[in-house]
Structure formats: C-alpha cells, structure tokens
Amino acid sequence: MYTGAMRELIKKVEATRPQRLGVQFPRMTAQEKDDILKENYPDYKDDKFRNLNVGVNKGSKVPQELAELLEAKSRLQDLDMDLTKFNYDVDVLIIGGGGAGASAALQANEKGAKVMIATKLRFGDANTMMAQGGIQAADKPEDSPEKHYMDVMGGGHFTNVKELVNALVTDAPESVKWLNELGVMFDKEDDGTMVTTHGGGTSRKRMHAAEDYTGAEIMRVLRDEVHNKQIEVVEFSPAVELLLDKDGKAAGAVLYNLETEEYLIARAKTVIITTGGAGRLHYQDFPTTNHYGATADGLVLGYRAGAELIYADAVQYHPTGAAYPSQIFGALVTEKVRSLGATPLNIDGEQFTYHLETRDVESSAFIRECYKRGKGIDTAAGQKGVWLDTPLIEMLLGEGTIEKRLPAMMRMYQKFGIDMRKDPIIVYPTLHYQNGGLLIDENCKTKVENLFVAGEVAGGIHGRNRLMGNSLLDIIVFGRRAGNSAGNKFKEVELKELSLDHVKAYHKSLDENGISTDKISPMLLPHYTHGSENDK
Ligand code: MEZ
C-alpha cells in the first residue's frame, strides 16, 4: 500500500506518461558509460576491496567480505579424520544442487558414471530457482551465435575469456532445445514458435522465458529428470573441504551433515563444484536477490585446493531490486519488466536513463539519480529508490500483458496492496550475481587436476558484467560440459590415498603471511544475528 505522500508523487508520474509514451530515451555513449560506472558503480569503491595475502591469487583485489572468508581457517583444523574409510565412493561427485549441478549430473550419468550430488540445503535450493526473466539463445532466423557473442563481449566490456563466450553462445540453441524436449514450459505462440524478448544489451530478441519464473521451471524439470535417472542426491550435506590425493589431484570432499552434525568422507574419481554465488555475503551492505545458501562456499573450497580466481572483484548489482515495501526489500524485480517496456523515472516523473542499458550502467544511473542528483524517492523504511513505470507495459502491449507475462511479480506486489498494472513500483539496485569466480577452460577444467567447475561459481565467461539470461544459459551449457568432462575423465583415474595436506599447507601459509584469524570458512549459512561464529 502506498502512503499518501507516495500517492502525491505518483500523480507526477501519471502527468508525464502521455508525453513519454512511445518516445525512446537516448542511449549513453561509450564514454558516458565509462564515466557513470567509475563515479557510481560499487565495484569502483576502492575502500570496499582488499588484496589477497595468500593463495594462487595473492595480490589480487577482492571484496573485503570475500577476502575474510578466503583467508579464514578450515572447519577441519582441529579434527583428526580417518581418510581411509569412506561414507560414499563414486565416480563423479557434484557439490551443489542447482541447475548447473543437475545438468552436470545428467550428462555424467549418460556417460556411465556413478554420480552423486551433495547439496547444502534441499535439491533445488539455488539461485537457478530465483531466476525469473529468461534464458538467452540465438535460435531465430534473424539472430546468430555470432551476434550473441558480440553482445556478451560488449556487456562484459570485452574482458570476457573469448573461448568461454564462444562455448556459451555456440551451445545455446541446443541447450534450449534440450530443455524444451525435457519438458520446460517455455512461452510459445499458438503455432509453437518460442516467444522471445530483449534484455539489457541484446541486439536481438533472444530471451526465452517461462512467464516470470523461468529458473523455477527449469529447475523443476531438471530435478525431476535427476530423480527419474535415479541419481543419488544427498541433501543438507555441504562440502566443507575438498579432498586431494597424494599427487594433488581432486579425489572427493569432506561433507558435513547439517542434521546429524557428522563429517562424512566422499571419495570420488572426479569432482565438480557447482555451488553458485555469494549474494548472502551482502557486499557493501546491499540486500540480495540470492537464495539463503549463497555464501561463496565453492570459491573457498576451490581456492584452498589451488584453483585460480578470475574477476572476483566484479560483482553484479541488479538495477531493479524491490525498494518498497520493506518486506520485499532487495527481492528481484525481473529485467523482463523493463524489456516489456517499463521505464525508470525520478521523483519528478522524468525518465533519466534508457531503460535497457547493461545492468552495471543502469544500476549506476539509478544510484546517481538518488544520491548525486538527489532525485530519488524516499521510502517509508529510510531507503531510496526510483520509479519503474509498469503501467506503461499495458499501454504499449495491451491490457492483460502483465497478468500473462509477469504473473508472479504481479502477485508479489498485490500481497502488499500494490497493483503494478495501475501504479508504478519503486526499485533500487540489489546484489544479484558474482561475475567472476573460479577460472575454467571451455571444458570446465581448473588448475587442479580432476576438479571441474560450472555455473555461477565459475568465472571468465561474462567478463566484468553479465547480461540478463546468460546465467541460466551458462549453468546449462557449462553444467553439461562439466558433466561430459568428468564423465569421460573418471574412466582413466586410479584413486590414490586421500589427503588434506593442502589445507594444512594453506594454514601454514596464513601463518607465514602474518594472518591471524579466528574466522572459519566456508561460511555455509548466512548470519543475521550478532554473536554468531562468523561475527568473530
Ligand atoms: O539472468 C538473470 O539474472 C535474470 C534472468 C534475472 C532477471 O532479471 O529476471
């Protein structure tokens, strides 16, 4: 429900609407984009980052909150574990139960591997489930993987690893076809043609969606398929450390059963990390769109074992997090709302930026409008935000469009007495995605032999800024590639004695570099109360 003061402000939005209808706001030039990013984007706040003192990326800049976890002690530091007895013994161990993990499992299973997924919470508690707006694939006649490639590179400011982008866009049409054939209910025209829309930074309409819960729909189907194939899934059992063999090759993980509080040994010929992102670290105190378990665990496990990080300092703040009401503060308002035509407006009802700039640029424009130009709207909870003029969608595309294309979003706002078909909503950037991560090659290999990585925990694909819909794509493309790689590789692996020597070596390196800490990682669960273990 809007307050009386907000209702007065909405009148200004309504007053400017007729003159804005059908008029496109000019896009920024390359120079304007560079300038607005440097002056406003959170990644450019140097005091919020620091250089790592240990590990493969010693000297590299990462967010303060992540540095603390990467330089923390292992949960196993005081435990004497018998590594000759195994609770699980498999060919391919997948750590993480989101879309990348499920895709990897299906592919490795197809190759004849004995596969196990170990997941921290329930199977499907993952950022995949939270993705709303769609998945990109250049599968229409006017589009091509080459055009998709150029968009991905442009969105990432040409910092992307080219081979990874090539893999992403080349596999995209086949990936969407695979999902469609598995049963994902994509939006289609009456004749069966896929409905596609634009996202920020796309030169063609290539966003395929299942209304505004695309990720949940994809996860529903993948999870069913994993169960159909009778692949073992161990829930509430996060990995707390990788196991290597005496030659330094990945050979399993120590799992922690959250219910029984036991540590369990999972031996594996190959390991795939698919643990997702880090939104629950709340970098720079931003709220997040991420699921409860997104605490950077995979970065910690991989880094301690010797895998390299790339662009760990590049973080995505989605421009449209809900800024009002406070009950949904930071929740995702899908980019699809803007791709259907909603535009951002300031307190005077004026548009101040093109509505589909890439996410980093769009977010910067919102931050500038609120804090440098003082033209944000004050919400009752002390937050600032800008209007997103959602009624414009119905005016541009016809009555009923919001109910048909954005039903979940419409219901979310209705719960709070806001009808987004009639009134604009208030939004502000929210922490959404980890652009960087563990460096992989196009077959998802890392620097550590027999260790593969896929999904949000991997880095390099999106450079320093990801475009909408390329994350759902990335988890499928690289999840499947990781599953294929591990599913081929396990056949030639002869397992040797398991070891945690790399953890001891890491602790030694912390000491040698003068790092004294009582922090423990991986974090596993976020802490929203004072005095918990990670507040130390
Ligand atoms: O790719 C994403 O992050 C996505 C689809 C999010 C959204 O705005 O819906």
Coordinates of C-alpha atoms and ligand atoms in Angstrom, one line a residue:
M1 CA 0.0 0.0 0.0
Y2 CA 1.4 3.4 -0.9
T3 CA 1.4 6.2 1.6
G4 CA -0.4 9.5 1.0
A5 CA 2.9 11.2 0.1
M6 CA 3.8 8.5 -2.4
R7 CA 0.3 8.8 -3.9
E8 CA 1.0 12.5 -4.5
L9 CA 4.3 11.6 -6.2
I10 CA 2.6 9.1 -8.4
K11 CA 0.5 11.9 -9.8
K12 CA 3.7 13.4 -11.3
V13 CA 4.4 10.0 -13.0
E14 CA 0.9 10.0 -14.4
A15 CA 1.3 13.6 -15.6
T16 CA 4.4 12.9 -17.7
R17 CA 3.2 9.5 -19.0
P18 CA 1.4 10.7 -22.2
Q19 CA 4.4 12.7 -23.4
R20 CA 6.8 9.7 -22.7
L21 CA 4.7 7.1 -24.4
G22 CA 6.5 5.7 -27.4
V23 CA 9.4 8.1 -27.1
Q24 CA 12.8 6.3 -26.7
F25 CA 15.3 7.8 -24.3
P26 CA 18.7 8.2 -25.9
R27 CA 21.3 5.5 -25.0
M28 CA 24.6 6.5 -23.4
T29 CA 27.8 6.8 -25.5
A30 CA 30.7 4.6 -24.6
Q31 CA 32.4 7.5 -22.8
E32 CA 29.3 8.3 -20.8
K33 CA 29.1 4.7 -19.7
D34 CA 32.7 4.6 -18.6
D35 CA 32.2 7.8 -16.6
I36 CA 29.0 6.8 -14.9
L37 CA 30.5 3.5 -13.9
K38 CA 33.6 5.0 -12.4
E39 CA 31.7 7.6 -10.5
N40 CA 28.8 5.4 -9.2
Y41 CA 29.2 1.7 -9.5
P42 CA 30.0 -0.1 -6.2
D43 CA 32.9 -2.1 -7.8
Y44 CA 34.8 1.2 -8.1
K45 CA 34.8 1.9 -4.3
D46 CA 38.3 1.0 -3.6
D47 CA 38.0 1.0 0.2
K48 CA 35.5 -1.8 -0.1
F49 CA 38.1 -4.2 -1.5
R50 CA 41.5 -5.5 -0.5
N51 CA 44.3 -7.6 -1.9
L52 CA 44.6 -11.3 -1.0
N53 CA 47.6 -12.2 1.0
V54 CA 47.7 -15.9 0.3
G55 CA 47.0 -18.5 -2.4
V56 CA 47.2 -18.6 -6.1
N57 CA 45.8 -15.1 -6.5
K58 CA 47.9 -13.4 -3.9
G59 CA 47.9 -9.7 -4.6
S60 CA 44.6 -9.7 -6.4
K61 CA 41.7 -7.4 -5.4
V62 CA 38.6 -9.0 -3.9
P63 CA 35.7 -7.6 -1.8
Q64 CA 36.6 -7.3 1.8
E65 CA 33.9 -9.8 2.9
L66 CA 35.2 -12.4 0.5
A67 CA 38.8 -11.8 1.5
E68 CA 37.9 -12.6 5.1
L69 CA 36.5 -16.0 4.0
L70 CA 39.3 -16.8 1.7
E71 CA 41.8 -16.1 4.5
A72 CA 39.9 -17.9 7.2
K73 CA 40.6 -21.3 8.8
S74 CA 39.2 -24.6 7.8
R75 CA 36.3 -26.2 9.7
L76 CA 38.6 -29.2 9.9
Q77 CA 41.5 -27.6 11.5
D78 CA 41.3 -29.4 14.8
L79 CA 39.8 -32.7 13.6
D80 CA 41.8 -35.8 13.1
M81 CA 40.0 -37.6 10.3
D82 CA 40.4 -41.1 9.1
L83 CA 40.7 -40.7 5.4
T84 CA 40.8 -44.4 4.7
K85 CA 37.2 -45.1 5.4
F86 CA 34.6 -43.7 3.0
N87 CA 31.0 -43.0 3.6
Y88 CA 30.5 -42.5 -0.2
D89 CA 32.5 -43.8 -3.1
V90 CA 31.6 -42.5 -6.5
D91 CA 33.0 -41.7 -10.0
V92 CA 31.7 -38.1 -10.1
L93 CA 30.9 -36.1 -7.0
I94 CA 28.9 -33.0 -7.7
I95 CA 28.9 -30.4 -5.0
G96 CA 25.9 -28.2 -5.3
G97 CA 22.3 -28.9 -6.2
G98 CA 21.2 -26.1 -8.5
G99 CA 20.8 -26.0 -12.3
A100 CA 24.5 -26.5 -13.1
G101 CA 24.8 -29.4 -10.7
A102 CA 21.7 -31.1 -12.0
S103 CA 22.8 -30.6 -15.7
A104 CA 26.2 -32.0 -14.9
A105 CA 24.8 -35.0 -13.1
L106 CA 22.5 -35.9 -16.1
Q107 CA 25.4 -35.7 -18.5
A108 CA 27.9 -37.6 -16.4
N109 CA 25.2 -40.3 -15.8
E110 CA 24.7 -40.5 -19.5
K111 CA 28.4 -41.3 -19.8
G112 CA 28.0 -44.3 -17.5
A113 CA 29.5 -42.7 -14.3
K114 CA 28.2 -43.4 -10.8
V115 CA 27.2 -39.9 -9.8
M116 CA 26.3 -38.3 -6.5
I117 CA 25.1 -34.8 -5.9
A118 CA 25.8 -33.4 -2.4
T119 CA 23.9 -30.3 -1.6
K120 CA 23.9 -27.9 1.3
L121 CA 20.1 -27.4 1.6
R122 CA 17.4 -29.1 -0.4
F123 CA 18.0 -30.2 -4.0
G124 CA 17.0 -27.1 -6.0
D125 CA 17.6 -24.5 -3.2
A126 CA 19.8 -22.4 -5.5
N127 CA 19.9 -19.2 -7.5
T128 CA 18.6 -21.1 -10.5
M129 CA 15.3 -21.3 -8.7
M130 CA 15.3 -17.5 -8.2
A131 CA 16.0 -16.5 -11.9
Q132 CA 12.9 -15.0 -13.4
G133 CA 13.2 -13.3 -16.8
G134 CA 14.7 -15.9 -19.1
I135 CA 17.5 -17.7 -20.9
Q136 CA 19.3 -16.4 -24.0
A137 CA 19.8 -18.5 -27.1
A138 CA 20.3 -17.3 -30.7
D139 CA 17.8 -19.7 -32.3
K140 CA 15.7 -17.3 -34.5
P141 CA 16.4 -16.7 -38.2
E142 CA 17.3 -13.0 -37.7
D143 CA 19.8 -13.9 -35.0
S144 CA 23.1 -15.9 -34.8
P145 CA 25.6 -17.2 -32.2
E146 CA 28.0 -14.6 -33.7
K147 CA 25.6 -11.7 -32.8
H148 CA 25.1 -13.3 -29.4
Y149 CA 28.9 -13.5 -29.0
M150 CA 29.3 -9.7 -29.7
D151 CA 26.5 -8.8 -27.2
V152 CA 28.1 -11.0 -24.4
M153 CA 31.5 -9.4 -25.1
G154 CA 30.1 -5.9 -25.2
G155 CA 28.2 -6.4 -22.0
G156 CA 31.4 -7.7 -20.3
H157 CA 33.4 -4.7 -21.6
F158 CA 35.4 -7.1 -23.7
T159 CA 37.1 -8.5 -20.6
N160 CA 35.5 -12.0 -21.1
V161 CA 37.5 -15.1 -21.9
K162 CA 36.8 -15.5 -25.6
E163 CA 36.8 -19.3 -25.7
L164 CA 34.3 -19.4 -22.9
V165 CA 32.0 -17.0 -24.6
N166 CA 32.3 -19.0 -27.8
A167 CA 31.3 -22.1 -25.9
L168 CA 28.4 -20.3 -24.3
V169 CA 26.8 -18.9 -27.5
T170 CA 27.6 -22.0 -29.7
D171 CA 25.9 -24.4 -27.3
A172 CA 23.0 -22.1 -26.5
P173 CA 20.4 -23.1 -29.2
E174 CA 21.0 -26.8 -28.5
S175 CA 20.7 -26.2 -24.7
V176 CA 17.3 -24.5 -25.0
K177 CA 16.2 -27.3 -27.4
W178 CA 17.3 -29.9 -24.7
L179 CA 15.4 -28.1 -22.0
N180 CA 12.3 -27.8 -24.2
E181 CA 12.4 -31.5 -25.0
L182 CA 12.9 -32.4 -21.4
G183 CA 9.6 -30.6 -20.7
V184 CA 10.3 -27.0 -19.8
M185 CA 7.1 -25.0 -20.5
F186 CA 8.6 -22.1 -22.4
D187 CA 6.3 -19.3 -23.6
K188 CA 5.2 -20.0 -27.1
E189 CA 3.0 -18.5 -29.8
D190 CA -0.1 -20.6 -30.8
D191 CA 1.9 -22.1 -33.6
G192 CA 4.6 -23.4 -31.2
T193 CA 7.2 -20.7 -32.0
M194 CA 9.1 -19.6 -28.9
V195 CA 8.3 -16.1 -27.7
T196 CA 11.5 -14.1 -27.4
T197 CA 12.2 -10.6 -25.9
H198 CA 15.1 -8.3 -25.5
G199 CA 17.2 -7.9 -22.4
G200 CA 19.7 -5.1 -21.5
G201 CA 22.5 -5.1 -24.0
T202 CA 21.0 -7.6 -26.5
S203 CA 20.9 -6.7 -30.2
R204 CA 18.2 -9.3 -31.0
K205 CA 15.2 -10.6 -29.1
R206 CA 16.6 -13.9 -27.8
M207 CA 15.3 -14.2 -24.3
H208 CA 13.2 -17.4 -23.9
A209 CA 11.1 -17.4 -20.8
A210 CA 8.6 -19.4 -18.8
E211 CA 6.4 -16.4 -17.8
D212 CA 8.4 -14.8 -15.0
Y213 CA 9.6 -17.9 -13.2
T214 CA 11.9 -19.3 -15.8
G215 CA 14.5 -20.6 -13.4
A216 CA 12.0 -22.3 -11.2
E217 CA 10.5 -24.0 -14.2
I218 CA 13.9 -25.2 -15.5
M219 CA 14.9 -26.4 -12.0
R220 CA 11.6 -28.3 -11.7
V221 CA 12.3 -30.2 -14.9
L222 CA 16.0 -30.9 -14.2
R223 CA 15.2 -32.1 -10.7
D224 CA 12.6 -34.5 -12.0
E225 CA 15.0 -35.8 -14.6
V226 CA 17.7 -36.4 -12.0
H227 CA 15.2 -38.3 -9.9
N228 CA 14.0 -40.2 -12.9
K229 CA 17.5 -41.4 -13.7
Q230 CA 17.9 -42.4 -10.0
I231 CA 21.0 -40.3 -9.5
E232 CA 21.9 -40.2 -5.8
V233 CA 21.2 -36.8 -4.1
V234 CA 22.4 -36.2 -0.6
E235 CA 20.7 -33.2 0.9
F236 CA 21.7 -30.9 3.9
S237 CA 25.3 -32.0 3.4
P238 CA 27.5 -29.2 2.3
A239 CA 31.1 -29.8 1.4
V240 CA 33.4 -28.2 3.9
E241 CA 36.7 -29.2 2.2
L242 CA 37.9 -30.8 -1.0
L243 CA 40.0 -33.9 -0.7
L244 CA 43.0 -34.3 -2.9
D245 CA 45.1 -37.3 -3.4
K246 CA 48.9 -37.5 -2.7
D247 CA 49.6 -36.1 -6.2
G248 CA 47.4 -33.1 -5.6
K249 CA 44.5 -34.3 -7.8
A250 CA 40.9 -33.8 -6.7
A251 CA 39.6 -37.0 -5.1
G252 CA 36.5 -36.2 -3.2
A253 CA 35.3 -34.0 -0.4
V254 CA 34.5 -33.9 3.3
L255 CA 30.8 -33.3 3.7
Y256 CA 29.1 -32.1 6.9
N257 CA 25.7 -33.4 7.6
L258 CA 23.8 -30.4 8.9
E259 CA 21.2 -32.7 10.7
T260 CA 23.5 -35.2 12.5
E261 CA 26.5 -32.8 12.6
E262 CA 28.7 -35.6 11.4
Y263 CA 31.6 -35.2 9.0
L264 CA 31.5 -37.7 6.1
I265 CA 34.1 -38.7 3.6
A266 CA 33.0 -38.8 0.0
R267 CA 35.7 -40.3 -2.3
A268 CA 35.4 -39.6 -6.0
K269 CA 37.4 -40.0 -9.1
T270 CA 36.4 -36.6 -10.3
V271 CA 34.8 -33.6 -8.6
I272 CA 32.6 -30.9 -10.0
I273 CA 31.9 -27.7 -8.0
T274 CA 28.6 -26.1 -8.7
T275 CA 27.9 -24.3 -5.5
G276 CA 26.7 -21.0 -7.0
G277 CA 27.2 -17.4 -5.8
A278 CA 27.9 -15.2 -2.9
G279 CA 24.9 -12.8 -2.5
R280 CA 24.5 -13.7 1.1
L281 CA 27.8 -12.0 1.9
H282 CA 25.9 -8.7 1.3
Y283 CA 28.8 -6.9 -0.1
Q284 CA 28.8 -3.2 0.8
D285 CA 25.6 -3.9 2.8
F286 CA 23.5 -4.4 -0.2
P287 CA 20.4 -6.5 0.0
T288 CA 20.3 -9.5 -2.3
T289 CA 18.2 -11.5 -4.7
N290 CA 20.1 -14.6 -3.8
H291 CA 18.9 -17.8 -2.1
Y292 CA 19.7 -18.4 1.5
G293 CA 22.7 -20.7 0.8
A294 CA 24.6 -18.3 -1.5
T295 CA 27.7 -17.9 0.7
A296 CA 30.7 -18.3 -1.6
D297 CA 31.5 -21.8 -0.4
G298 CA 32.8 -23.1 -3.7
L299 CA 35.2 -20.2 -4.0
V300 CA 36.7 -21.1 -0.6
L301 CA 36.9 -24.8 -1.3
G302 CA 38.4 -24.4 -4.8
Y303 CA 40.8 -21.6 -3.8
R304 CA 42.2 -23.5 -0.8
A305 CA 42.8 -26.5 -3.1
G306 CA 44.8 -24.3 -5.6
A307 CA 42.2 -23.3 -8.2
E308 CA 42.6 -19.8 -9.6
L309 CA 40.1 -16.9 -9.3
I310 CA 39.3 -14.5 -12.1
Y311 CA 37.4 -11.2 -11.6
A312 CA 36.5 -12.0 -8.1
D313 CA 36.2 -8.2 -7.6
A314 CA 33.4 -7.9 -10.3
V315 CA 30.0 -8.0 -8.7
Q316 CA 26.6 -7.6 -10.3
Y317 CA 24.1 -5.3 -8.7
H318 CA 20.8 -5.8 -10.5
P319 CA 19.2 -2.4 -11.1
T320 CA 15.7 -3.4 -10.1
G321 CA 15.5 -4.8 -6.6
A322 CA 12.3 -4.0 -4.8
A323 CA 12.9 -0.9 -2.7
Y324 CA 9.4 -0.8 -1.3
P325 CA 7.6 -2.2 0.7
S326 CA 10.3 -3.2 3.1
Q327 CA 9.0 -6.8 3.5
I328 CA 10.4 -7.5 0.0
F329 CA 13.4 -5.2 0.2
G330 CA 16.1 -6.4 -2.3
A331 CA 13.9 -9.0 -3.9
L332 CA 14.3 -9.4 -7.7
V333 CA 12.1 -7.4 -10.0
T334 CA 12.9 -9.1 -13.2
E335 CA 14.6 -7.3 -16.0
K336 CA 11.7 -8.6 -18.1
V337 CA 9.6 -5.8 -16.6
R338 CA 11.9 -3.3 -18.4
S339 CA 12.2 -5.5 -21.5
L340 CA 8.4 -5.3 -21.8
G341 CA 8.6 -1.5 -21.8
A342 CA 8.6 -0.2 -18.2
T343 CA 10.9 2.8 -17.8
P344 CA 12.8 4.2 -14.8
L345 CA 11.7 7.7 -13.6
N346 CA 12.9 10.0 -10.9
I347 CA 10.8 11.8 -8.2
D348 CA 9.6 14.3 -10.7
G349 CA 8.3 11.6 -13.0
E350 CA 11.1 12.3 -15.5
Q351 CA 13.0 9.5 -17.3
F352 CA 16.7 9.8 -16.6
T353 CA 18.2 6.8 -18.5
Y354 CA 17.5 4.4 -21.3
H355 CA 15.6 1.5 -19.7
L356 CA 17.8 -1.3 -21.2
E357 CA 21.4 -0.2 -20.6
T358 CA 23.5 -3.1 -19.4
R359 CA 23.0 -3.9 -15.7
D360 CA 26.1 -2.2 -14.4
V361 CA 25.4 1.0 -16.3
E362 CA 21.6 1.0 -15.5
S363 CA 22.4 0.5 -11.8
S364 CA 24.9 3.3 -11.8
A365 CA 22.3 5.6 -13.3
F366 CA 19.9 4.7 -10.5
I367 CA 22.5 5.3 -7.8
R368 CA 23.5 8.7 -9.4
E369 CA 19.9 9.8 -9.6
C370 CA 19.2 9.0 -6.0
Y371 CA 22.5 10.2 -4.4
K372 CA 24.3 12.6 -6.7
R373 CA 21.3 14.3 -8.2
G374 CA 19.0 13.9 -5.1
K375 CA 16.1 12.9 -7.2
G376 CA 15.3 9.6 -5.6
I377 CA 12.1 8.7 -3.8
D378 CA 12.3 8.2 0.0
T379 CA 10.6 5.1 1.1
A380 CA 9.0 4.8 4.5
A381 CA 11.8 2.5 5.6
G382 CA 14.5 5.0 5.0
Q383 CA 15.6 3.6 1.7
K384 CA 15.8 5.4 -1.6
G385 CA 14.6 4.3 -5.0
V386 CA 13.3 5.3 -8.4
W387 CA 10.0 4.6 -10.0
L388 CA 9.6 1.8 -12.6
D389 CA 6.6 2.8 -14.6
T390 CA 5.0 -0.6 -15.0
P391 CA 1.5 0.7 -16.2
L392 CA 3.4 1.7 -19.4
I393 CA 3.6 -2.1 -20.3
E394 CA -0.2 -2.4 -20.5
M395 CA -0.4 0.8 -22.6
L396 CA 2.3 -0.4 -25.0
L397 CA 1.4 -4.1 -25.3
G398 CA -2.2 -4.2 -24.3
E399 CA -4.3 -4.8 -21.3
G400 CA -3.7 -8.2 -19.7
T401 CA 0.0 -8.3 -20.6
I402 CA 1.3 -8.0 -17.0
E403 CA -1.0 -10.8 -15.8
K404 CA 0.0 -13.0 -18.7
R405 CA 3.8 -12.3 -18.8
L406 CA 4.6 -11.3 -15.2
P407 CA 2.1 -13.2 -13.1
A408 CA 4.4 -13.9 -10.2
M409 CA 5.6 -10.3 -9.9
M410 CA 2.0 -9.1 -10.1
R411 CA 1.0 -11.4 -7.2
M412 CA 4.1 -10.4 -5.2
Y413 CA 3.0 -6.8 -5.3
Q414 CA -0.7 -7.5 -4.9
K415 CA 0.1 -9.1 -1.5
F416 CA 1.2 -5.6 -0.3
G417 CA -1.8 -3.8 -1.8
I418 CA 0.1 -2.5 -4.9
D419 CA -1.3 -3.1 -8.4
M420 CA 1.6 -2.8 -10.7
R421 CA -0.8 -2.7 -13.7
K422 CA -2.2 0.6 -12.4
D423 CA 0.7 2.1 -10.3
P424 CA 4.4 2.3 -10.8
I425 CA 6.7 0.4 -8.4
I426 CA 9.8 1.6 -6.5
V427 CA 13.2 -0.1 -7.2
Y428 CA 16.9 0.2 -6.3
P429 CA 19.9 -1.9 -7.2
T430 CA 20.3 -5.2 -5.3
L431 CA 23.2 -7.6 -5.1
H432 CA 22.5 -10.3 -7.7
Y433 CA 25.4 -12.1 -9.2
Q434 CA 29.1 -12.9 -8.9
N435 CA 30.5 -12.1 -12.3
G436 CA 33.9 -13.7 -11.6
G437 CA 34.7 -16.9 -9.9
L438 CA 37.0 -19.9 -10.3
L439 CA 38.7 -19.8 -13.7
I440 CA 37.8 -22.7 -16.0
D441 CA 38.5 -23.6 -19.6
E442 CA 35.8 -24.4 -22.1
N443 CA 35.7 -28.0 -20.8
C444 CA 35.2 -26.7 -17.2
K445 CA 38.7 -27.8 -16.1
T446 CA 40.5 -25.9 -13.4
K447 CA 44.2 -25.7 -12.5
V448 CA 43.6 -28.7 -10.1
E449 CA 43.5 -32.0 -12.0
N450 CA 40.2 -33.8 -11.9
L451 CA 38.4 -30.8 -10.5
F452 CA 35.8 -29.2 -12.7
V453 CA 33.7 -26.1 -12.0
A454 CA 30.4 -24.9 -13.6
G455 CA 27.7 -22.3 -13.0
E456 CA 27.9 -19.1 -11.0
V457 CA 30.9 -20.2 -9.1
A458 CA 32.9 -20.2 -12.3
G459 CA 34.5 -17.1 -13.7
G460 CA 35.6 -15.6 -17.1
I461 CA 32.5 -16.3 -19.2
H462 CA 30.8 -12.9 -18.5
G463 CA 33.9 -10.8 -18.0
R464 CA 33.2 -8.0 -15.6
N465 CA 29.4 -7.8 -16.3
R466 CA 26.9 -10.4 -17.3
L467 CA 23.9 -9.8 -19.4
M468 CA 20.4 -11.0 -18.4
G469 CA 19.6 -14.5 -19.3
N470 CA 23.1 -15.6 -19.8
S471 CA 23.3 -17.1 -16.3
L472 CA 20.5 -19.7 -16.9
L473 CA 22.3 -20.4 -20.1
D474 CA 25.7 -20.7 -18.5
I475 CA 24.5 -23.2 -15.9
I476 CA 23.1 -25.4 -18.7
V477 CA 26.0 -25.1 -21.1
F478 CA 28.8 -25.4 -18.6
G479 CA 26.9 -27.8 -16.3
R480 CA 26.6 -30.2 -19.2
R481 CA 30.1 -29.6 -20.4
A482 CA 31.4 -30.3 -16.9
G483 CA 29.3 -33.5 -16.7
N484 CA 30.8 -34.6 -20.0
S485 CA 34.3 -33.8 -19.0
A486 CA 34.1 -35.6 -15.6
G487 CA 32.1 -38.4 -17.2
N488 CA 34.9 -39.0 -19.6
K489 CA 37.8 -38.4 -17.2
F490 CA 36.8 -40.7 -14.3
K491 CA 37.4 -43.7 -16.6
E492 CA 41.1 -43.1 -16.6
V493 CA 41.5 -42.2 -12.9
E494 CA 43.2 -44.5 -10.5
L495 CA 42.5 -43.3 -7.0
K496 CA 45.3 -43.0 -4.5
E497 CA 45.5 -42.2 -0.8
L498 CA 43.3 -39.3 0.2
S499 CA 44.8 -36.2 1.8
L500 CA 44.0 -32.9 3.4
D501 CA 47.6 -31.7 3.2
H502 CA 46.6 -28.8 1.0
V503 CA 44.5 -27.5 4.0
K504 CA 47.5 -27.8 6.3
A505 CA 49.7 -26.0 3.8
Y506 CA 47.1 -23.3 3.4
H507 CA 47.0 -22.8 7.2
K508 CA 50.8 -22.6 7.2
S509 CA 50.7 -20.0 4.5
L510 CA 48.2 -17.9 6.6
D511 CA 50.7 -18.1 9.5
E512 CA 53.7 -17.3 7.3
N513 CA 51.9 -14.2 5.9
G514 CA 51.1 -13.0 9.4
I515 CA 47.3 -13.6 9.1
S516 CA 45.9 -14.3 12.5
T517 CA 42.2 -15.1 12.3
D518 CA 39.6 -17.0 14.2
K519 CA 37.1 -16.8 11.2
I520 CA 36.1 -20.2 9.8
S521 CA 35.0 -20.9 6.3
P522 CA 33.2 -22.0 4.2
M523 CA 30.5 -20.0 5.9
L524 CA 27.7 -22.4 4.9
L525 CA 24.8 -20.3 6.3
P526 CA 24.5 -16.5 6.5
H527 CA 24.2 -15.0 9.9
Y528 CA 21.7 -12.3 10.6
T529 CA 22.2 -12.1 14.4
H530 CA 25.1 -10.8 16.3
G531 CA 27.5 -13.1 18.1
S532 CA 27.4 -16.0 15.7
E533 CA 30.5 -17.9 14.7
N534 CA 31.3 -15.7 11.7
D535 CA 30.8 -12.4 13.5
K536 CA 34.1 -13.1 15.3
Ligands
MEZ1 O1 19.8 -13.5 -15.8 C1 19.3 -13.1 -14.9 O2 19.9 -12.6 -13.9 C2 17.8 -12.9 -14.8 C3 17.1 -13.7 -15.8 C4 17.3 -12.1 -14.0 C5 16.0 -11.3 -14.2 O3 16.1 -10.1 -14.2 O4 15.0 -11.9 -14.4

